[in-house]
Tab-separated table of C-alpha atoms and ligand atoms in Angstrom:
chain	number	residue	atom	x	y	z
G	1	UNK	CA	94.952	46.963	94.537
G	2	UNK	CA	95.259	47.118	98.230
G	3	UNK	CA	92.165	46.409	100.051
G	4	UNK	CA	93.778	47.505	103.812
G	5	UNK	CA	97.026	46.692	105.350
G	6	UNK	CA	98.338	43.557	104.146
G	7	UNK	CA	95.406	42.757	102.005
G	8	UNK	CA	95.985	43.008	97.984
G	9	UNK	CA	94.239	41.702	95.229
G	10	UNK	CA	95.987	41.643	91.920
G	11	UNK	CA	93.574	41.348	89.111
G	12	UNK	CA	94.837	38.850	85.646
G	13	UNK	CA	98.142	38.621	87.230
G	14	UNK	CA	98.773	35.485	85.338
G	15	UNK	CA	98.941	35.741	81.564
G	16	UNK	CA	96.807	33.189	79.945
G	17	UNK	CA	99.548	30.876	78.786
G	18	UNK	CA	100.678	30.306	82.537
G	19	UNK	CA	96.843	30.260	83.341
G	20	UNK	CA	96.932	26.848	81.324
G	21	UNK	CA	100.241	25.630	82.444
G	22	UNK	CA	98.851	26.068	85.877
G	23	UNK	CA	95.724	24.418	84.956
G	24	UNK	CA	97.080	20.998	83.495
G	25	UNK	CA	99.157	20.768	86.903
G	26	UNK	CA	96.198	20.953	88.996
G	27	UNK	CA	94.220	18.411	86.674
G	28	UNK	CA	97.007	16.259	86.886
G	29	UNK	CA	97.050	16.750	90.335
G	30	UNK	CA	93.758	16.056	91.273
G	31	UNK	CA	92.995	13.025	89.277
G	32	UNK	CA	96.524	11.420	90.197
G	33	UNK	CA	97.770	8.731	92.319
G	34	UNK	CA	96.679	11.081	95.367
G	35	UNK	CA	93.197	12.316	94.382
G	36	UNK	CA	91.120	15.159	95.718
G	37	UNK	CA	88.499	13.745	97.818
G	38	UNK	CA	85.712	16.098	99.230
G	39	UNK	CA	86.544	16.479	102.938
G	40	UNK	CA	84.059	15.877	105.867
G	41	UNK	CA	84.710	18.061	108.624
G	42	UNK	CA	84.296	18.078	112.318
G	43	UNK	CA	80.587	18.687	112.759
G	44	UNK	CA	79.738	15.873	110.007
G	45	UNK	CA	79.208	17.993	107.295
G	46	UNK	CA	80.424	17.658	103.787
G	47	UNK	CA	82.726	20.880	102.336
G	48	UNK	CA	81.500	21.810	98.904
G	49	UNK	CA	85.003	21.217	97.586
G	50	UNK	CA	87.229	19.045	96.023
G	51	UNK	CA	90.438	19.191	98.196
G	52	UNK	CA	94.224	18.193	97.457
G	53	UNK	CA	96.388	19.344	100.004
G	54	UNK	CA	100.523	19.540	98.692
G	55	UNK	CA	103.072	19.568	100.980
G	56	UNK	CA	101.304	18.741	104.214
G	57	UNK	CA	97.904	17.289	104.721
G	58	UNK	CA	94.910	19.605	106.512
G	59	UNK	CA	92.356	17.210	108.114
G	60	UNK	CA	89.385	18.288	108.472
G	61	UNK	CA	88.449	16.412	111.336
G	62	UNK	CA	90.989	17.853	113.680
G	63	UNK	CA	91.894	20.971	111.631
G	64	UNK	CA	95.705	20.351	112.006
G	65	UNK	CA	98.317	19.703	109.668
G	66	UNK	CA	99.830	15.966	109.356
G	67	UNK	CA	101.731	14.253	106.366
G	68	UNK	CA	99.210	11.979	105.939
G	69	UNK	CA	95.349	11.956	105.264
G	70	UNK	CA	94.369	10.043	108.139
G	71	UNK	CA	90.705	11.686	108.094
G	72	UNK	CA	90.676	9.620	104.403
G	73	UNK	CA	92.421	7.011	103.438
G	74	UNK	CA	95.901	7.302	104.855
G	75	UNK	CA	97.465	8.204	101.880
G	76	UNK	CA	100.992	10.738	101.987
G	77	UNK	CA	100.326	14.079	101.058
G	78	UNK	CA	102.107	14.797	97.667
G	79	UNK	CA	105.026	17.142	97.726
G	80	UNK	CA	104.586	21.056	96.876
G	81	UNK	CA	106.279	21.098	93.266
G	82	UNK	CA	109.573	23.728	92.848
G	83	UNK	CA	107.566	25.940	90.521
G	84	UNK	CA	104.290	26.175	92.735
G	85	UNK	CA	106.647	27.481	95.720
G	86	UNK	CA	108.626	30.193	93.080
G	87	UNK	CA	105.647	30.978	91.841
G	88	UNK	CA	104.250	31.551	95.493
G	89	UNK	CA	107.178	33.761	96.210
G	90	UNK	CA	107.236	35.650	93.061
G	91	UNK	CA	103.611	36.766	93.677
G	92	UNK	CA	104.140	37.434	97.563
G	93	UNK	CA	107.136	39.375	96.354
G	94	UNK	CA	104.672	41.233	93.891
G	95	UNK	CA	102.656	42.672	96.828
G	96	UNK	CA	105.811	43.954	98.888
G	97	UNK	CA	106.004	40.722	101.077
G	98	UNK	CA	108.020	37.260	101.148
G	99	UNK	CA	106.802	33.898	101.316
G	100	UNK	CA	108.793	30.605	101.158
G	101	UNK	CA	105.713	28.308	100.605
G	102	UNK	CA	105.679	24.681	102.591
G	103	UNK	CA	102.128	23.807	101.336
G	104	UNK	CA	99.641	24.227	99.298
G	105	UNK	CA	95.688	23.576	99.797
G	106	UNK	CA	94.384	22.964	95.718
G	107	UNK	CA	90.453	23.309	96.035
G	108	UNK	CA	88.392	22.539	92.985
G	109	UNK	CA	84.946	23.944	93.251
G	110	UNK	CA	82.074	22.866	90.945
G	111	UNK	CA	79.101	25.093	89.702
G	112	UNK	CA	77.686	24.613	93.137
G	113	UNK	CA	80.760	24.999	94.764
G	114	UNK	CA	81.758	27.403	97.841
G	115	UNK	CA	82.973	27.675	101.364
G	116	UNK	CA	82.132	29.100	104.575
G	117	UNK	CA	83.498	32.366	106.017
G	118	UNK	CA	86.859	31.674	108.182
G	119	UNK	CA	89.993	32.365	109.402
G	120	UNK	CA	93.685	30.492	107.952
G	121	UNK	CA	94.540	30.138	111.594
G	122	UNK	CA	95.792	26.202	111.696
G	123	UNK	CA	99.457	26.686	110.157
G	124	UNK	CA	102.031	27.002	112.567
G	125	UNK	CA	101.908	30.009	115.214
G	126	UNK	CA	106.009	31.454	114.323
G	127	UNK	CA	103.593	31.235	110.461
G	128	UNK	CA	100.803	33.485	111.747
G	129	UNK	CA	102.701	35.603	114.401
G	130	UNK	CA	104.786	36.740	112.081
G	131	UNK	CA	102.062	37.467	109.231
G	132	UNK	CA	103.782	35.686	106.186
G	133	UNK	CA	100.896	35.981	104.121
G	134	UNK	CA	98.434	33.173	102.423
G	135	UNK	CA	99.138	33.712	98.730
G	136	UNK	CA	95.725	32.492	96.608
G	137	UNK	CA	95.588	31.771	92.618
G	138	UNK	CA	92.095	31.508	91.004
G	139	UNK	CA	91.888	29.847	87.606
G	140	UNK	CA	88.692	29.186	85.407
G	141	UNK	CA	85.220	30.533	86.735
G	142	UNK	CA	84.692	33.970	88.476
G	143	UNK	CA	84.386	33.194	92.385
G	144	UNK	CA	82.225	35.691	94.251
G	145	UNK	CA	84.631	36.295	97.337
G	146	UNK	CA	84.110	37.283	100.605
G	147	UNK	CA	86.500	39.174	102.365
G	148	UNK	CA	85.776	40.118	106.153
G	149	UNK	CA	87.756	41.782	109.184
G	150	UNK	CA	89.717	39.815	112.157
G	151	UNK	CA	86.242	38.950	113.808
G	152	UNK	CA	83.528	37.502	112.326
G	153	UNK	CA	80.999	40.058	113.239
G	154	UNK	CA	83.264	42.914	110.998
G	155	UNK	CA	81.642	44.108	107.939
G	156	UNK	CA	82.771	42.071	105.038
G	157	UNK	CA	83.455	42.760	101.428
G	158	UNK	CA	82.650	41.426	98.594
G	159	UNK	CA	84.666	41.006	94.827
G	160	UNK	CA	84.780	38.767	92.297
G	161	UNK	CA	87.660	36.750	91.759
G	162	UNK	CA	88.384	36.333	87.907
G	163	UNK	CA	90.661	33.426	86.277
G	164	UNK	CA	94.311	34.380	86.751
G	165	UNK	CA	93.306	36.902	89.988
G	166	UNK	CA	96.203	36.462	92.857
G	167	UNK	CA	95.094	37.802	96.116
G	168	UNK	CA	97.777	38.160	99.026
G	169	UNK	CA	96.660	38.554	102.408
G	170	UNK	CA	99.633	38.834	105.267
G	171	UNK	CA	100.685	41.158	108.169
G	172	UNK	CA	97.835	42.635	109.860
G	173	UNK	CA	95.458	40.834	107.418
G	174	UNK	CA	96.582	37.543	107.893
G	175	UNK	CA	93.763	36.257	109.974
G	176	UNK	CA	91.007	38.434	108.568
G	177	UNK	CA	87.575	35.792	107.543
G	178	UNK	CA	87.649	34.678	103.560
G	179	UNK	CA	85.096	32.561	102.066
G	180	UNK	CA	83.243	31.925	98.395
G	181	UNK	CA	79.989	32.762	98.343
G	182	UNK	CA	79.732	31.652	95.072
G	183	UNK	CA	81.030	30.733	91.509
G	184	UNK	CA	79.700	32.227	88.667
G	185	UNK	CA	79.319	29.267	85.721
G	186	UNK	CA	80.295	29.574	82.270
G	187	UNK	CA	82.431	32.697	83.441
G	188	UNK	CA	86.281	31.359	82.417
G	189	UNK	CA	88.060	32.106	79.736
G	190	UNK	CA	87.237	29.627	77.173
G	191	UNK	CA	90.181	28.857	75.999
G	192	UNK	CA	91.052	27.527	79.091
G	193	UNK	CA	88.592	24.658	78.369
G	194	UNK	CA	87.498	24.213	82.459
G	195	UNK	CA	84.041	24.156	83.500
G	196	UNK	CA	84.573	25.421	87.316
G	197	UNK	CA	87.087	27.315	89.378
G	198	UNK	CA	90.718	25.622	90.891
G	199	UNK	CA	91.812	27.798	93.901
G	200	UNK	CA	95.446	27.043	95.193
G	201	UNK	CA	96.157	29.120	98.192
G	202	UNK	CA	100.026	28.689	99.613
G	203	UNK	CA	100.790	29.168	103.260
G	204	UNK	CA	104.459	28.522	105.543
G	205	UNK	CA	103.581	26.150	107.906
Z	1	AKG	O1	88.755	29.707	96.958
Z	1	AKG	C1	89.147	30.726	97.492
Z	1	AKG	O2	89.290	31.787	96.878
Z	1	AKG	C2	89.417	30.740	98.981
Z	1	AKG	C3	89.924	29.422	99.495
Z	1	AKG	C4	90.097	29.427	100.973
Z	1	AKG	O3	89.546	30.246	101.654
Z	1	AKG	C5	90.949	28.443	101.627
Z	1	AKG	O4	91.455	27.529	100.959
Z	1	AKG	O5	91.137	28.578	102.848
């Protein structure tokens, strides 16, 4: 489902099996040796996520990449695993574009969970010049996602994002606003077993 150049949204594209592969990764994840933390960013504020970022570290304090979290507690970033970047390229691939994932930003969001409208503009500028696309996986809870233009004061959609939902945004999309307005409890499949909503969105540095 295209939603304008270089933005698609493809509903269930994980079966529910991979859904729950995917899922004890990202628990394991989370809760391991490198935990997600809930990030405070540059004007003092706390996100209302949990945050793991794979690959390369996003601070939130100076909203550039760095291999460790120095906004945190110093620790290294964990490495993207092999089957997060195939799977990254498989689904970029899906949507007529090509992505060889670097990293990977794993947010966990909570019944109260969400996130501001912006822009993925802090990879690398070869990244977003040439338009490789952010590649985003939702599993458990519905999201309520907001989907604007290249400047903030564009209109801006609004869809729900449903537990195994990729959405690819690239090319002339690629800096279009995104947020979550909000997550819908209760709403994942439940055999799934998750109370909340993971969101792993890949990006090329
Ligand atoms: O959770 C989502 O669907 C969007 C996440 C997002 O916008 C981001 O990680 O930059």
């Amino acid at each position: 489902m295209e939603l304008g150049p270089g933005a698609f949204h493809l509903p269930h594209y994980l079966s529910i099996e991979r859904q729950a592969a995917l899922l004890a990764q990202c628990r394991a994840l989370a809760d391991g040796d490198v935990p997600a933390y809930v990030p405070v960013v540059r004007g003092g504020g706390k996100m209302h996520v949990r945050m793991l970022c794979l690959g390369r570290h996003w601070n939130g304090k100076t909203y550039r990449y760095e291999p460790t979290r120095s906004d945190f507690d110093d620790l290294p970033a964990p490495p993207l695993p092999e089957e997060f970047r195939r799977l990254a390229g498989e689904i970029a691939a899906s949507a007529g574009m090509s992505l060889d994932a670097d990293l990977c930003i794993l947010n966990y969001y909570d019944a109260d969970g969400k996130m501001g409208l912006h822009q993925d503009k802090d990879e690398g500028p070869e990244s977003i010049e040439a338009g490789l696309p952010v590649v985003s996986i939702s599993i458990g809870d519905t999201a309520r996602f907001l989907f604007g233009g290249v400047r903030r004061r564009e209109p801006i959609e609004s869809l729900l994002l449903e537990s195994g939902d990729a959405f690819v945004f690239g090319g002339p999309a690629r800096l279009r606003y995104h947020g979550v307005s909000r997550i819908i409890p209760g709403s994942a499949p439940p055999e799934l077993g998750i109370d909340g909503r993971f969101n792993l969105t890949f990006r090329k540095y």
